[in-house]
Tab-separated table of C-alpha atoms (C1' of nucleotides) in Angstrom:
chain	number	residue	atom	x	y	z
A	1	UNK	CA	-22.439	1.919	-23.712
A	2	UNK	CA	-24.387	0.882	-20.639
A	3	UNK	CA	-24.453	2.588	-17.594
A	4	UNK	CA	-21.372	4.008	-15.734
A	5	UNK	CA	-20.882	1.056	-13.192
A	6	UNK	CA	-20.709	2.260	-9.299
A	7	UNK	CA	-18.154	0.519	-7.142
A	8	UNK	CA	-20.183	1.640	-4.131
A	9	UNK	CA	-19.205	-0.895	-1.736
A	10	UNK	CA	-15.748	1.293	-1.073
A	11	UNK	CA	-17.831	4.128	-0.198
A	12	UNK	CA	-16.602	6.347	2.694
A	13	UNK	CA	-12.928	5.128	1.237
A	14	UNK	CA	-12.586	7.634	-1.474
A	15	UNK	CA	-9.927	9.367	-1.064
A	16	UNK	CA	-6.904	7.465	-1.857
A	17	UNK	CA	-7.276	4.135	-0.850
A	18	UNK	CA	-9.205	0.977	0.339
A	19	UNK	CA	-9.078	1.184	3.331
A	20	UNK	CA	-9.077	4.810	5.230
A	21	UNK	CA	-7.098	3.323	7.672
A	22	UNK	CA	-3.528	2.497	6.589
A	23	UNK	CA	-2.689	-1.271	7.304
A	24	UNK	CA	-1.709	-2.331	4.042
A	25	UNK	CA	1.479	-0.851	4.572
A	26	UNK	CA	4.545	-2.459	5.739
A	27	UNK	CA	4.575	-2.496	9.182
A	28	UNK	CA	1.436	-1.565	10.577
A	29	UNK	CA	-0.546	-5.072	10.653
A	30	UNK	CA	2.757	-6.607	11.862
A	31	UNK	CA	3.121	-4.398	14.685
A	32	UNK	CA	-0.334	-5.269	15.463
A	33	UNK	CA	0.487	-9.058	15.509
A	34	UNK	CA	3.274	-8.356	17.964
A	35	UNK	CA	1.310	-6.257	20.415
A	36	UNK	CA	-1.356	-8.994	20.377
A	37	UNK	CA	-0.477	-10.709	23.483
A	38	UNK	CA	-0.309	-7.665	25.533
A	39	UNK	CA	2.002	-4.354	25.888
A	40	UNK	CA	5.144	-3.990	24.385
A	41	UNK	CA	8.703	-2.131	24.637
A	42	UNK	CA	9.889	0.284	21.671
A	43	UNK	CA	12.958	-2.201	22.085
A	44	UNK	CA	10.696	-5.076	22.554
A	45	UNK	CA	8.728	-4.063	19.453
A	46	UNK	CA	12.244	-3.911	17.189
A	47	UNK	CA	13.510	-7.190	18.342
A	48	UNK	CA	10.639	-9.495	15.777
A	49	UNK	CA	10.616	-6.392	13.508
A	50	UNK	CA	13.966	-6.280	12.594
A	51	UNK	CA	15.362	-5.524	10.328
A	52	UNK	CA	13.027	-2.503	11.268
A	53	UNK	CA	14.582	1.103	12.006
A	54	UNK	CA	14.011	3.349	14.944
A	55	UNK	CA	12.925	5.992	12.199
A	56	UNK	CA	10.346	3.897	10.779
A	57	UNK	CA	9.039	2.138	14.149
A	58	UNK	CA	8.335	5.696	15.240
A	59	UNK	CA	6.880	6.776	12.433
A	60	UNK	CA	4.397	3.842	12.458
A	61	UNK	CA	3.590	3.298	15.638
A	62	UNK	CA	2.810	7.737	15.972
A	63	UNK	CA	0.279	7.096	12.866
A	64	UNK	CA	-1.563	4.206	14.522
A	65	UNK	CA	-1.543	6.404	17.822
A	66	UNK	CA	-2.716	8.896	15.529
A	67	UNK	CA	-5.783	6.282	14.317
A	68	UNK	CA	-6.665	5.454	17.926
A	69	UNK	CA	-4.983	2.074	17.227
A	70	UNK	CA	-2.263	1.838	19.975
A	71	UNK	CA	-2.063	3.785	23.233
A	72	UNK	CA	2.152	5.379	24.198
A	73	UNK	CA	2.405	5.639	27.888
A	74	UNK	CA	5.763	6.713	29.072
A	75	UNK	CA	7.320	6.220	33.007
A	76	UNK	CA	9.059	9.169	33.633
A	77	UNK	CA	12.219	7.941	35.179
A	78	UNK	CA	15.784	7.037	33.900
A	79	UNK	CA	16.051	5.101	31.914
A	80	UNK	CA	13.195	5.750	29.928
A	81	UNK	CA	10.414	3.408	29.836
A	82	UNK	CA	7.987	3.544	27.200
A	83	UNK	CA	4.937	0.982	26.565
A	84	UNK	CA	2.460	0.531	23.787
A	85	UNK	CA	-0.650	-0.941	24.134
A	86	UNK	CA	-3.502	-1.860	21.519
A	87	UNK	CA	-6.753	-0.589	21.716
A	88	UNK	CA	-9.932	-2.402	21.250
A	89	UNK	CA	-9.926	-0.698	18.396
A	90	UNK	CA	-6.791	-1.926	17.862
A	91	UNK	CA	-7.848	-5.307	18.164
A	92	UNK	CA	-10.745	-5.194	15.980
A	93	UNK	CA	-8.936	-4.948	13.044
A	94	UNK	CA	-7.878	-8.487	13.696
A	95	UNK	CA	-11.221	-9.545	12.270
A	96	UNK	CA	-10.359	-8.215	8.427
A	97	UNK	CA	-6.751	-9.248	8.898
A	98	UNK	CA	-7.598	-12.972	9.787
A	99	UNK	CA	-9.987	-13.063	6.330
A	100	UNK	CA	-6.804	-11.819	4.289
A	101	UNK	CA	-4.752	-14.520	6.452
A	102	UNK	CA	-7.422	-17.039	5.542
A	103	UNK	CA	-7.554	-15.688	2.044
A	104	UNK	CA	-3.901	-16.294	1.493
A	105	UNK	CA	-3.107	-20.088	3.054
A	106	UNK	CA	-6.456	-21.062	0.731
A	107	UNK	CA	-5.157	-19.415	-2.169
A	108	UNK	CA	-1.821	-18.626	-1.879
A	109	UNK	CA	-0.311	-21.020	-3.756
A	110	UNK	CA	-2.417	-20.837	-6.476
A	111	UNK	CA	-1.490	-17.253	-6.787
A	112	UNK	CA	1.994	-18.105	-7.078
A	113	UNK	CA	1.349	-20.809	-9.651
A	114	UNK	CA	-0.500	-18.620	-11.568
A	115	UNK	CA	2.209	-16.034	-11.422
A	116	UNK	CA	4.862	-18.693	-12.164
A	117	UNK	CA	2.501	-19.759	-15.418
A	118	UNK	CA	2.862	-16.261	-16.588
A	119	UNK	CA	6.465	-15.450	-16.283
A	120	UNK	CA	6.461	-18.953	-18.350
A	121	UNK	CA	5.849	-17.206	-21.555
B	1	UNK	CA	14.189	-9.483	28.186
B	2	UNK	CA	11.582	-11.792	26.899
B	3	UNK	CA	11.769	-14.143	23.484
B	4	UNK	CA	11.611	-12.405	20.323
B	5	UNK	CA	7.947	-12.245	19.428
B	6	UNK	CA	7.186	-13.934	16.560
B	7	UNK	CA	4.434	-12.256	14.240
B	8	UNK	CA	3.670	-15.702	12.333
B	9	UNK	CA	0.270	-15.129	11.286
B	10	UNK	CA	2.122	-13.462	8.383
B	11	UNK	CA	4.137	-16.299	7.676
B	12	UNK	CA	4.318	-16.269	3.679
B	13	UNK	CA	3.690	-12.675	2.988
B	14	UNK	CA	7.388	-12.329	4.543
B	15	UNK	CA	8.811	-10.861	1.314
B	16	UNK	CA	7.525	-7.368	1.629
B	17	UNK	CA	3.462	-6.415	2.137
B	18	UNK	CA	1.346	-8.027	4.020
B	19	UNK	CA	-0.627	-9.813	1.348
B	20	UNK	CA	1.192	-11.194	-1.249
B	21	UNK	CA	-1.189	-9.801	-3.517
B	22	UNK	CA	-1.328	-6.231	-3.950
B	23	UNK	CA	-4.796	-5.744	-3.308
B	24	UNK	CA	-4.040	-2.768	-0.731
B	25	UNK	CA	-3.029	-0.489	-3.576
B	26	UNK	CA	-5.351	2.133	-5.303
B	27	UNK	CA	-7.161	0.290	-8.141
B	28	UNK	CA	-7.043	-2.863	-7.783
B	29	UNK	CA	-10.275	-3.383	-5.006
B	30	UNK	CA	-11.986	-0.949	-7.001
B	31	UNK	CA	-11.351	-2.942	-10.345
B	32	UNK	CA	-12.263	-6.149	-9.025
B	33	UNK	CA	-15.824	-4.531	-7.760
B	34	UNK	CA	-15.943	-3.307	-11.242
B	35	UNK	CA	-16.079	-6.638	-12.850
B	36	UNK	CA	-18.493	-8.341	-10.132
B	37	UNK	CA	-21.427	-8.286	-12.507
B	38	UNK	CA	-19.537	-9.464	-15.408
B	39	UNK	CA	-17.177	-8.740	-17.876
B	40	UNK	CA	-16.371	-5.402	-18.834
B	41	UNK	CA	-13.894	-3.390	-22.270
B	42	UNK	CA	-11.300	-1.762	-21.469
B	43	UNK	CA	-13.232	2.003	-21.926
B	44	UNK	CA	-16.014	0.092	-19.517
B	45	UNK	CA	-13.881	0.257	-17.105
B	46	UNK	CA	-12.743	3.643	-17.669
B	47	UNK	CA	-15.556	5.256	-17.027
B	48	UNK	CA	-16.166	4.338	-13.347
B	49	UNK	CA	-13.163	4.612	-12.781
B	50	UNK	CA	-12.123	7.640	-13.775
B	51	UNK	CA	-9.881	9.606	-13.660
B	52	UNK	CA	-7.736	6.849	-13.810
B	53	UNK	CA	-5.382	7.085	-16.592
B	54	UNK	CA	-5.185	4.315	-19.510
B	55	UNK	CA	-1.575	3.917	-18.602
B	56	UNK	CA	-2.389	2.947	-14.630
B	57	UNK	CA	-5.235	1.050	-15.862
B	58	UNK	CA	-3.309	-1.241	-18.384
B	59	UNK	CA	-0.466	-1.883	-15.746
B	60	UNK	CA	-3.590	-3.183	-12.912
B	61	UNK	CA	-5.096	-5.118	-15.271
B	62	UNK	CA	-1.765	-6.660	-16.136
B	63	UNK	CA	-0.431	-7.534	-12.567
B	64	UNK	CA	-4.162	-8.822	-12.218
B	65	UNK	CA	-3.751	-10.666	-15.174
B	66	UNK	CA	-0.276	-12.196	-14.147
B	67	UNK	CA	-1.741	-13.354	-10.774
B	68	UNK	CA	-4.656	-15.237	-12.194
B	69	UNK	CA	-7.052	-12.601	-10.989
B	70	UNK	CA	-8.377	-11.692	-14.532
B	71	UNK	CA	-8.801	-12.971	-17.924
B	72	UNK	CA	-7.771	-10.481	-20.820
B	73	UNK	CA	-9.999	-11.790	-23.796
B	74	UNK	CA	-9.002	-9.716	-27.147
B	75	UNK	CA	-11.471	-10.418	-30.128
B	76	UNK	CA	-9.459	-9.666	-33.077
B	77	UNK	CA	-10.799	-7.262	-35.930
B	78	UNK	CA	-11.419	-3.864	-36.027
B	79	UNK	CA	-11.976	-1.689	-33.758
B	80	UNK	CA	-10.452	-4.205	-31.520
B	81	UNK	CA	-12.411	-5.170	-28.352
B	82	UNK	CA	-10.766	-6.841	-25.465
B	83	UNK	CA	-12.604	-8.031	-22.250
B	84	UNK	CA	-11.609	-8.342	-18.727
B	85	UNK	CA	-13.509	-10.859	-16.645
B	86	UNK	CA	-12.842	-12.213	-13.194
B	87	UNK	CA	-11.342	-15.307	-12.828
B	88	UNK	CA	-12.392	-17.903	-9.702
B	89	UNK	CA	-9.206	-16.429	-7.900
B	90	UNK	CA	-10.034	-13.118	-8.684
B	91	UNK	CA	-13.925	-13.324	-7.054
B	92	UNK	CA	-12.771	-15.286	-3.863
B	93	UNK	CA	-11.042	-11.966	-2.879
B	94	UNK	CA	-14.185	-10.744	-2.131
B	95	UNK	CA	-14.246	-12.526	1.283
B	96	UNK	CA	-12.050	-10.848	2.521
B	97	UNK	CA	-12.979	-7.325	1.140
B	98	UNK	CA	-16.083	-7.394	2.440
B	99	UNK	CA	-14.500	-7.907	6.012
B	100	UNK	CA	-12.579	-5.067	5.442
B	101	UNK	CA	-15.544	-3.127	4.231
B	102	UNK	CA	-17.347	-4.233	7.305
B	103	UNK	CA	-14.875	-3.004	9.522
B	104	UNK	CA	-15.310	0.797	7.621
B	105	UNK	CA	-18.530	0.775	8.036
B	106	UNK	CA	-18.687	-0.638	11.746
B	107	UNK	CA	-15.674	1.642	12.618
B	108	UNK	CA	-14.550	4.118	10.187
B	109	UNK	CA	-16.334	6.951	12.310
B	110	UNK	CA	-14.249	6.232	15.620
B	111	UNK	CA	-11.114	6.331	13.992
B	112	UNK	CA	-11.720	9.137	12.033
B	113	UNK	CA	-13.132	10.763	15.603
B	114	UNK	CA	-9.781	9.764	17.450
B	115	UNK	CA	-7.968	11.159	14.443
B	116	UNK	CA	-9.578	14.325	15.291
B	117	UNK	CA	-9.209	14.030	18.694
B	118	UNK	CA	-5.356	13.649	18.198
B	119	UNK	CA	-5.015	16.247	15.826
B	120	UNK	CA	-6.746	19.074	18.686
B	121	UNK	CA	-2.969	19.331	20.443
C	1	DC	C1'	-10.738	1.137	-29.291
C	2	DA	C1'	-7.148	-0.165	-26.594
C	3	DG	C1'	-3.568	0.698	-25.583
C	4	DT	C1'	2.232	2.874	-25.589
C	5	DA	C1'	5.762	6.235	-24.778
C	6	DT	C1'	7.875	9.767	-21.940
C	7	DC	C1'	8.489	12.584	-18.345
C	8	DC	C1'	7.694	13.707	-13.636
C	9	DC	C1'	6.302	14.043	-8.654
C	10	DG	C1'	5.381	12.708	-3.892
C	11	DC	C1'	5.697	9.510	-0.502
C	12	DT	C1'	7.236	5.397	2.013
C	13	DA	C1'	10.916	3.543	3.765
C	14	DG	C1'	15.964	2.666	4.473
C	15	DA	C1'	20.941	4.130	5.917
C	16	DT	C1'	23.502	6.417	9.025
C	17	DA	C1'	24.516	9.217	12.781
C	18	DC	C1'	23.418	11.599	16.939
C	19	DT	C1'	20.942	12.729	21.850
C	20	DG	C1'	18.159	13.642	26.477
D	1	DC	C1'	16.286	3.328	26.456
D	2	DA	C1'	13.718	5.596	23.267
D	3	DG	C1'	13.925	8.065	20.344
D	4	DT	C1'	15.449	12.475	16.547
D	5	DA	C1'	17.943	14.414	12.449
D	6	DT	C1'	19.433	14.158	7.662
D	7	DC	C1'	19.873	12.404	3.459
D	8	DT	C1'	18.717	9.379	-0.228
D	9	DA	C1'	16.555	5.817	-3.209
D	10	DG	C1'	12.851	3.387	-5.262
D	11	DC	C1'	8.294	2.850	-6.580
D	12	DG	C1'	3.415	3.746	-7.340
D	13	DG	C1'	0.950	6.772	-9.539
D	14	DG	C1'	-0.208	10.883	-12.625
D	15	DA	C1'	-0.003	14.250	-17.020
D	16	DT	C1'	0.369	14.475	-21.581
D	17	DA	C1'	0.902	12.979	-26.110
D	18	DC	C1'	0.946	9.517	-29.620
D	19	DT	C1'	-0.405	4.877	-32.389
D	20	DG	C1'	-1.811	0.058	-34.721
DNA sequence: CAGTATCCCGCTAGATACTG
DNA sequence: CAGTATCTAGCGGGATACTG
């Protein structure tokens, strides 16, 4: 048996997944794509994200504060005003999400015909 | 209040991830870097990999398999030997893992500092 | 060697309702 | 308006044992 091989190029992702940062989840790189163009309302954010819930907004947009992703700054007032913001390093991540983008309209449909060629047998 | 945003650069990967191809989960990036250099058995792959259980390993390979990322190859005879090798598909994901590797690498430290940062509260 | 068969656990996310 | 509080379900993933 040769060598044991050494998928080295995810070092410094160890732990549990690809990426340390978590943007492969549901929400997160959406959210991103919404606060693109500037700051956003939590009722703002809910409008494109819906069917989205409070619960889960919250939850998401605390972890990528969190990550250093988004700034939350509040107006103290009534009613409550709250905006969030990316960060530039926020935005950077728009650099590995446009080669997944890219990845997918090249090879999208190929994917799909592949998986329809499967389910064919 | 303004238009609904509309996060399109998603459009297609509406369903329920980002990608349509689960390449954000915990094998599959690190399978695909396994096979790079060729193709590889099943207890190739293993090893690497471990300690990945034969159970997880067999359902990667087959998703992989049913979106045209992989070839499953089985010589008959005994012992049986089956090889995995990467398809065309399969290696053109590499584009964009490498941009998500170079974001890790150009910013894994700053996130993990503002993580750190958040957490001292 | 290359898998299957069971059983099980944690975690993400959704439903629903309530509040300062 | 911008959340919080519960409760629950589903799914990815793991442990262990067994087989053609």
């Amino acid at each position: 048996m040769p060598d044991p091989l050494a998928p080295d190029m995810f070092a410094g992702c160890a732990d549990h997944s690809t990426l340390p940062v978590r943007v492969g989840d549901k929400w997160t790189a959406k959210i991103l794509a919404c606060l693109r163009d500037g700051p956003r309302r939590f009722s703002e954010l809910q409008v494109p994200l819906a069917p989205i819930t409070p619960k889960v907004l919250t939850e998401s947009l605390r972890a990528m504060e969190r990550d250093g992703l988004v700034t939350r700054t509040a107006q103290p007032g009534i009613p409550p005003r709250v905006e969030y913001a990316l960060t530039p390093l926020g935005s950077s991540l728009f650099a590995p999400l446009a080669a997944s983008c890219a990845w997918n309209a090249a090879h999208g449909e190929e994917l799909r015909k592949a998986r329809e060629a499967y389910a064919a047998r």
